mmCIF file of C-alpha atoms in Angstrom:
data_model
loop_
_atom_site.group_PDB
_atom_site.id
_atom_site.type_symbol
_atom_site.label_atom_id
_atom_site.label_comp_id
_atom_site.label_asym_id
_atom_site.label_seq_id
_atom_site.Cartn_x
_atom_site.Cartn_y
_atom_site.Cartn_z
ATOM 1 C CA UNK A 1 -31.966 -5.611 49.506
ATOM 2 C CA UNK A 2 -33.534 -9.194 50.255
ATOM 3 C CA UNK A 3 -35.516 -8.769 53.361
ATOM 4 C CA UNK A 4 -33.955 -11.938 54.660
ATOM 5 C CA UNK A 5 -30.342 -10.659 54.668
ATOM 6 C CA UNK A 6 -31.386 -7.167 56.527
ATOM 7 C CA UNK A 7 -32.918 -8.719 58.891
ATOM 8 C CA UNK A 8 -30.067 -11.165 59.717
ATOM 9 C CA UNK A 9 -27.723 -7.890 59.435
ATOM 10 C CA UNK A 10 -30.072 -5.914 62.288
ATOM 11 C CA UNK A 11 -30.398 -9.278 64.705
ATOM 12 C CA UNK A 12 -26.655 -9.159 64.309
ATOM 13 C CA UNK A 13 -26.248 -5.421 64.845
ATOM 14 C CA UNK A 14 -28.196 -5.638 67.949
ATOM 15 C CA UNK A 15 -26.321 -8.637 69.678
ATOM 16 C CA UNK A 16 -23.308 -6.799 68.938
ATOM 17 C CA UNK A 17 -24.771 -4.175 70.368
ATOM 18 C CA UNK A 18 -25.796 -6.129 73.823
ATOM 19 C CA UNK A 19 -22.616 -7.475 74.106
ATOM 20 C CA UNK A 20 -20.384 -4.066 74.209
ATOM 21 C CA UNK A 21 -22.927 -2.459 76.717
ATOM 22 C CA UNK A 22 -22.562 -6.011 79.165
ATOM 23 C CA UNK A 23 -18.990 -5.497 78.345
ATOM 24 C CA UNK A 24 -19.024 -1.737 79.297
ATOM 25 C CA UNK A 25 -20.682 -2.212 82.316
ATOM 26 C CA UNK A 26 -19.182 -5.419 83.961
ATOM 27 C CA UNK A 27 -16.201 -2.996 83.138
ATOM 28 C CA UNK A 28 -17.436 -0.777 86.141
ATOM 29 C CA UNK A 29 -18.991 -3.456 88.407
ATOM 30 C CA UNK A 30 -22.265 -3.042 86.980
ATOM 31 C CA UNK A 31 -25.001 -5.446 86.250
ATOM 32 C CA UNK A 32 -25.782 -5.363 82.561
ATOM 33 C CA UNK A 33 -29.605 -5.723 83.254
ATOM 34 C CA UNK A 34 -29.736 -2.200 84.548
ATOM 35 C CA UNK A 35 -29.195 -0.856 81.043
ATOM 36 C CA UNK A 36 -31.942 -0.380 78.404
ATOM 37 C CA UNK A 37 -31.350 -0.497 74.686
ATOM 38 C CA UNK A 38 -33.192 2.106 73.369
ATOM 39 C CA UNK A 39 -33.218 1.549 69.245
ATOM 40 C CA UNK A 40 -33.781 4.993 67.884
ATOM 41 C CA UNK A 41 -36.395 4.128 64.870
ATOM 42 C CA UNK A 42 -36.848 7.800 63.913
ATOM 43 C CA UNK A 43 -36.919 7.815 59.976
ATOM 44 C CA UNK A 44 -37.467 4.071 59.267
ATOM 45 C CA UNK A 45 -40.645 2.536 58.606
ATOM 46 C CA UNK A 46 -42.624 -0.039 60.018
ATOM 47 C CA UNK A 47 -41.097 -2.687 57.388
ATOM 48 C CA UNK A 48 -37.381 -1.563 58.597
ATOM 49 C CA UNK A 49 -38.271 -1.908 62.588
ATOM 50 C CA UNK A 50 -39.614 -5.274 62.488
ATOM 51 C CA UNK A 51 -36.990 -7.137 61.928
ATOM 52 C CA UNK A 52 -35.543 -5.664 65.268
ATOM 53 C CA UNK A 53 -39.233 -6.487 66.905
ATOM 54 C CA UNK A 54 -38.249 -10.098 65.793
ATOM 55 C CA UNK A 55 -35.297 -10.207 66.975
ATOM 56 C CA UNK A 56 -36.239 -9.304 70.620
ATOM 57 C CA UNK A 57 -35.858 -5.457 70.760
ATOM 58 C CA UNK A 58 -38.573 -3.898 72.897
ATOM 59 C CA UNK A 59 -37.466 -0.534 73.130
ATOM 60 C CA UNK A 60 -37.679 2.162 70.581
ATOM 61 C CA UNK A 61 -36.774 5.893 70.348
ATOM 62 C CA UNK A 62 -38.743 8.038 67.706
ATOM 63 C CA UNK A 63 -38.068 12.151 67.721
ATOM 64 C CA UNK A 64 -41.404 13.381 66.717
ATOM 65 C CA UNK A 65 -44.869 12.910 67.944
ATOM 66 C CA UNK A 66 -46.325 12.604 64.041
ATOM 67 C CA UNK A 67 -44.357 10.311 62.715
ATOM 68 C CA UNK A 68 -44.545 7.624 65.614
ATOM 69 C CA UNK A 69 -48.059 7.864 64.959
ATOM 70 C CA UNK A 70 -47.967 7.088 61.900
ATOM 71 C CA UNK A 71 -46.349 3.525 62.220
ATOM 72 C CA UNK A 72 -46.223 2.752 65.644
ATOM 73 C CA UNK A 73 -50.119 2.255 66.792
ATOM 74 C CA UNK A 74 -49.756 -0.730 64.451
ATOM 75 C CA UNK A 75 -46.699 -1.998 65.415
ATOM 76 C CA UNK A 76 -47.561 -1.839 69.319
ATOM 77 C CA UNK A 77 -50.644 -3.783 68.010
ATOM 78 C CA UNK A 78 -48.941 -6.679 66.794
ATOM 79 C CA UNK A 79 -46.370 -6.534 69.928
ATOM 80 C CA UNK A 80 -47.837 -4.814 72.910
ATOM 81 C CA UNK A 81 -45.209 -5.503 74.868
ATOM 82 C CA UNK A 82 -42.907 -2.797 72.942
ATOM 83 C CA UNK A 83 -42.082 0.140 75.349
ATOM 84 C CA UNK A 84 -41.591 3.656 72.654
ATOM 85 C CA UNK A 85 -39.739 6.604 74.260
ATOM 86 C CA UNK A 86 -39.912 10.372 72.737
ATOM 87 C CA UNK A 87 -36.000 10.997 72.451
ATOM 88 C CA UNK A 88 -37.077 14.340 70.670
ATOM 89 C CA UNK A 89 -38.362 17.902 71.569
ATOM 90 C CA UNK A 90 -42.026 17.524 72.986
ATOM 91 C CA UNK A 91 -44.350 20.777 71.691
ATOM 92 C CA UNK A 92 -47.098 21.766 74.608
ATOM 93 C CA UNK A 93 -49.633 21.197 72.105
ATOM 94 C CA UNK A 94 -48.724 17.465 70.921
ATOM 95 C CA UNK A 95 -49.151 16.523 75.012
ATOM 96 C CA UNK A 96 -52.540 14.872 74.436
ATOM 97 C CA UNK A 97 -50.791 12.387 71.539
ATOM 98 C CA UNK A 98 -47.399 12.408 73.033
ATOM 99 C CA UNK A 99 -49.278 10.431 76.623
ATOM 100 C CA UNK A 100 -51.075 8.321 74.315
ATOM 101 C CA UNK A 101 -48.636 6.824 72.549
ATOM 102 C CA UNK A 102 -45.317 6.862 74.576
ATOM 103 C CA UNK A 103 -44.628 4.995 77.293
ATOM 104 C CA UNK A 104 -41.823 7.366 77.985
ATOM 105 C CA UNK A 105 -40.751 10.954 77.211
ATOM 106 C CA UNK A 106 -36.922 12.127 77.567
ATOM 107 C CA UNK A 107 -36.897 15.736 77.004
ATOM 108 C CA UNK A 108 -39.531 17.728 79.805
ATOM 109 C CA UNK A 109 -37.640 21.342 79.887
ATOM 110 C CA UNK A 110 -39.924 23.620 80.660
ATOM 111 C CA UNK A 111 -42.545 24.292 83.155
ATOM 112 C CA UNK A 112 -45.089 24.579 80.433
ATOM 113 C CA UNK A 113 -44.318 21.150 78.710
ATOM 114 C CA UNK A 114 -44.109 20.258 82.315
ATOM 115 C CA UNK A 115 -47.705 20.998 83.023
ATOM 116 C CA UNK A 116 -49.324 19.962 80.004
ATOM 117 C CA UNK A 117 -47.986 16.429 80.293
ATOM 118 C CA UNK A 118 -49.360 16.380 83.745
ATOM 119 C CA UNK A 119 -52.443 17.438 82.615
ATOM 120 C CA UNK A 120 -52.739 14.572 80.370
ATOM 121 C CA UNK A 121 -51.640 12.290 82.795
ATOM 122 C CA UNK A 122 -54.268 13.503 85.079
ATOM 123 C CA UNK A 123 -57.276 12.900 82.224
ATOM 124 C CA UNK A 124 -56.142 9.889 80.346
ATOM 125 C CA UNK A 125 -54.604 7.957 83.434
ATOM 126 C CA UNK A 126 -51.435 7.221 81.572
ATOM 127 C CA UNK A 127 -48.300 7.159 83.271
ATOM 128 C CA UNK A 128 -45.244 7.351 80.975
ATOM 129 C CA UNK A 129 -42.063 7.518 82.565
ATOM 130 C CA UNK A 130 -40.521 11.154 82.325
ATOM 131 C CA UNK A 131 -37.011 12.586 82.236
ATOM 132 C CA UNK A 132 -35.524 16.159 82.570
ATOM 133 C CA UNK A 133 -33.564 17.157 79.651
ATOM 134 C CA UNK A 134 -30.748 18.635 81.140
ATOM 135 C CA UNK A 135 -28.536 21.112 79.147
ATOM 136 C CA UNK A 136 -25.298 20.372 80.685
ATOM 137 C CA UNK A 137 -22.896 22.307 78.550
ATOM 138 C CA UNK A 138 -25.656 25.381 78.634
ATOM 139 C CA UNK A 139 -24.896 25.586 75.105
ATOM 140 C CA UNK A 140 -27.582 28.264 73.709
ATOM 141 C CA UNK A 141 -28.429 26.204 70.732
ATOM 142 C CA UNK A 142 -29.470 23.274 72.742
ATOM 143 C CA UNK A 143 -32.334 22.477 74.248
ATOM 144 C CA UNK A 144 -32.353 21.894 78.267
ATOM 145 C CA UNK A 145 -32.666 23.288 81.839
ATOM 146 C CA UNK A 146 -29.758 24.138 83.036
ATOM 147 C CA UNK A 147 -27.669 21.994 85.756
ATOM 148 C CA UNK A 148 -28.254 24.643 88.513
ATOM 149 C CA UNK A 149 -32.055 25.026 87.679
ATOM 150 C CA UNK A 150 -32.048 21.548 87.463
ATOM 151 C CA UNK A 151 -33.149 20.067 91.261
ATOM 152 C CA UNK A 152 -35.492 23.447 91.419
ATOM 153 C CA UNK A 153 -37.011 22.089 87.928
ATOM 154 C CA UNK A 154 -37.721 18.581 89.295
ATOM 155 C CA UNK A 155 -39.458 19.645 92.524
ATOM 156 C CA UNK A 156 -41.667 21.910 90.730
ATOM 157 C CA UNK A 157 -42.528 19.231 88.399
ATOM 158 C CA UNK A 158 -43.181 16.475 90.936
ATOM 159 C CA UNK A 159 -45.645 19.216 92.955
ATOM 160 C CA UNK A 160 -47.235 18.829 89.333
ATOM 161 C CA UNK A 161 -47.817 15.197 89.774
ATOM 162 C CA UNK A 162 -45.838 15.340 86.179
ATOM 163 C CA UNK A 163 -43.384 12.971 87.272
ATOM 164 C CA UNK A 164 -42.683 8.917 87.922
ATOM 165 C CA UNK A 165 -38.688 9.044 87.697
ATOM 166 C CA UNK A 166 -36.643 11.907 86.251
ATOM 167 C CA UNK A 167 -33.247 11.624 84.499
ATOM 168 C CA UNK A 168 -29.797 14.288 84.069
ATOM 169 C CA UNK A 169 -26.751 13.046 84.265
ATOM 170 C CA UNK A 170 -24.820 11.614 87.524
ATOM 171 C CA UNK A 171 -23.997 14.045 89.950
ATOM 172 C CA UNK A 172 -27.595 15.485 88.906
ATOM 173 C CA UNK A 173 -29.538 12.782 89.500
ATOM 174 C CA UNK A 174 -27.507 11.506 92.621
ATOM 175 C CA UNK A 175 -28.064 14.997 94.345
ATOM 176 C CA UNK A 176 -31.814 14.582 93.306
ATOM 177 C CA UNK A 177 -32.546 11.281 94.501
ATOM 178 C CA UNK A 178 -33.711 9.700 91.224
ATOM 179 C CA UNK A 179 -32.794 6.376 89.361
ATOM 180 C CA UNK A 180 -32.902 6.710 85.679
ATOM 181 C CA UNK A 181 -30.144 8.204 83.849
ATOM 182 C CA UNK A 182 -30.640 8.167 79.681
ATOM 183 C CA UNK A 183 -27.576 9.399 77.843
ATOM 184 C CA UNK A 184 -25.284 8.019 74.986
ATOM 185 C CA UNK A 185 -25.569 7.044 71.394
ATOM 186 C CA UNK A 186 -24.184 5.358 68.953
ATOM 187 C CA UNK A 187 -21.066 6.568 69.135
ATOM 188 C CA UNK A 188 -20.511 7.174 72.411
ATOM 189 C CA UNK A 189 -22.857 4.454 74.740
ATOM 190 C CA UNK A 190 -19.951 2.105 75.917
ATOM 191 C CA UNK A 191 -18.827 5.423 77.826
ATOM 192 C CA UNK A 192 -22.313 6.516 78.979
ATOM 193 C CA UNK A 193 -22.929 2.941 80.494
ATOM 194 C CA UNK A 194 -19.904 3.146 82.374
ATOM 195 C CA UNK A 195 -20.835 6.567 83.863
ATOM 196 C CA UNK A 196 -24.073 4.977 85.374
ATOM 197 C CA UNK A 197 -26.712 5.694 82.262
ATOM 198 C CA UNK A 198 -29.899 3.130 82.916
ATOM 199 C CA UNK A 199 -31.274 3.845 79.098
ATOM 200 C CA UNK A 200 -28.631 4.276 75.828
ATOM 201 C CA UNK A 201 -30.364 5.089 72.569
ATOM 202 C CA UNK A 202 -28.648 3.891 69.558
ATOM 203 C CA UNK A 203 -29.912 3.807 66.271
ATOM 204 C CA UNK A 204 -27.468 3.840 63.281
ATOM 205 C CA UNK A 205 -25.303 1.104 64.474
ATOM 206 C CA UNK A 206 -28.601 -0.832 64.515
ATOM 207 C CA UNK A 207 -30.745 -0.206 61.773
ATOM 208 C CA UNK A 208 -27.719 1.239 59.679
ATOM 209 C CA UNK A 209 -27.314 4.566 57.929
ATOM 210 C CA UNK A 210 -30.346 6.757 56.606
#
């Protein structure tokens, strides 16, 4: 495809984008500001994220710790200003990498992941912003703590020092005292911004199918 037209078709894709979520929250009384775009990037190369770069997306989602690594120290070079979230399972052994290259991490469920992330908070003096994955259908074949280990889970994990602002959905997070709430995708973010998500990750809608 001429490079030209995909980009035009991804700059479109994302204002489309922007508009439904200001749409879906001025629905509720919400101010569209409070909700992040997150553009999951997992599977396309550097040449396929630019044209989102250039079209003003700062926020990316990638689901494993080698593969960001393998495009995105350059791209953060050429933009530091672009914020890249782990949307995917986090290994206790890719904790070093994982707090040197993402500014956030979505999925801390488990006291171990939970304490080697603060360990490498503690020696590189990084300090992503972290969520709880929370497993709120306690379905066995997903990853998660579950909603009534959930509050336990966070105070463990800010006695760790692991944590700058935690996410699970709602009620969760109301009961918990926290303020960022990351839930939704493509198919589904118009509802997830009405039910008080602060981050939506998208990625097909934007970048197109894989």
């Amino acid at each position: 495809r001429d490079p030209l037209t995909s980009a035009t078709d991804v700059a479109g894709r994302l204002a489309a984008i922007r508009a439904r979520i200001a749409a879906a929250a001025r629905e509720v009384g919400r101010d569209p500001a409070a909700v992040e775009l997150i553009a999951v990037s997992k599977t396309f190369d550097a040449d396929a994220i630019r044209p989102a770069i250039a079209a003003g997306q700062r926020h990316f989602g990638e689901n494993r710790v080698q593969e960001a690594k393998g495009k995105w120290p350059v791209l953060k070079a050429e933009t530091p200003s672009i914020v890249l979230h782990l949307i995917g399972p986090l290994q206790s052994n890719k904790a070093r990498e994982a707090v040197e290259l993402f500014d956030a991490i979505h999925t801390i469920n488990r006291e171990k992941i939970a304490r080697a992330v603060a360990e490498e908070i503690a020696r590189q003096g990084r300090k992503p912003q972290l969520f709880v994955q929370v497993n709120t259908g306690e379905e066995p074949q997903k990853a998660g703590v579950s909603p009534r280990e959930a509050a336990a889970f966070v105070s463990l994990a800010v006695d760790e020092e692991a944590a700058v602002h935690f996410a699970f959905l709602a009620k969760l997070a109301r009961e918990a005292g926290v303020s960022g709430l990351s839930m939704g995708m493509s198919d589904d973010f118009e509802t997830a911004v009405e039910l008080g998500a602060t981050h939506v990750r998208v990625g097909s809608a934007i970048f197109g199918s894989r």
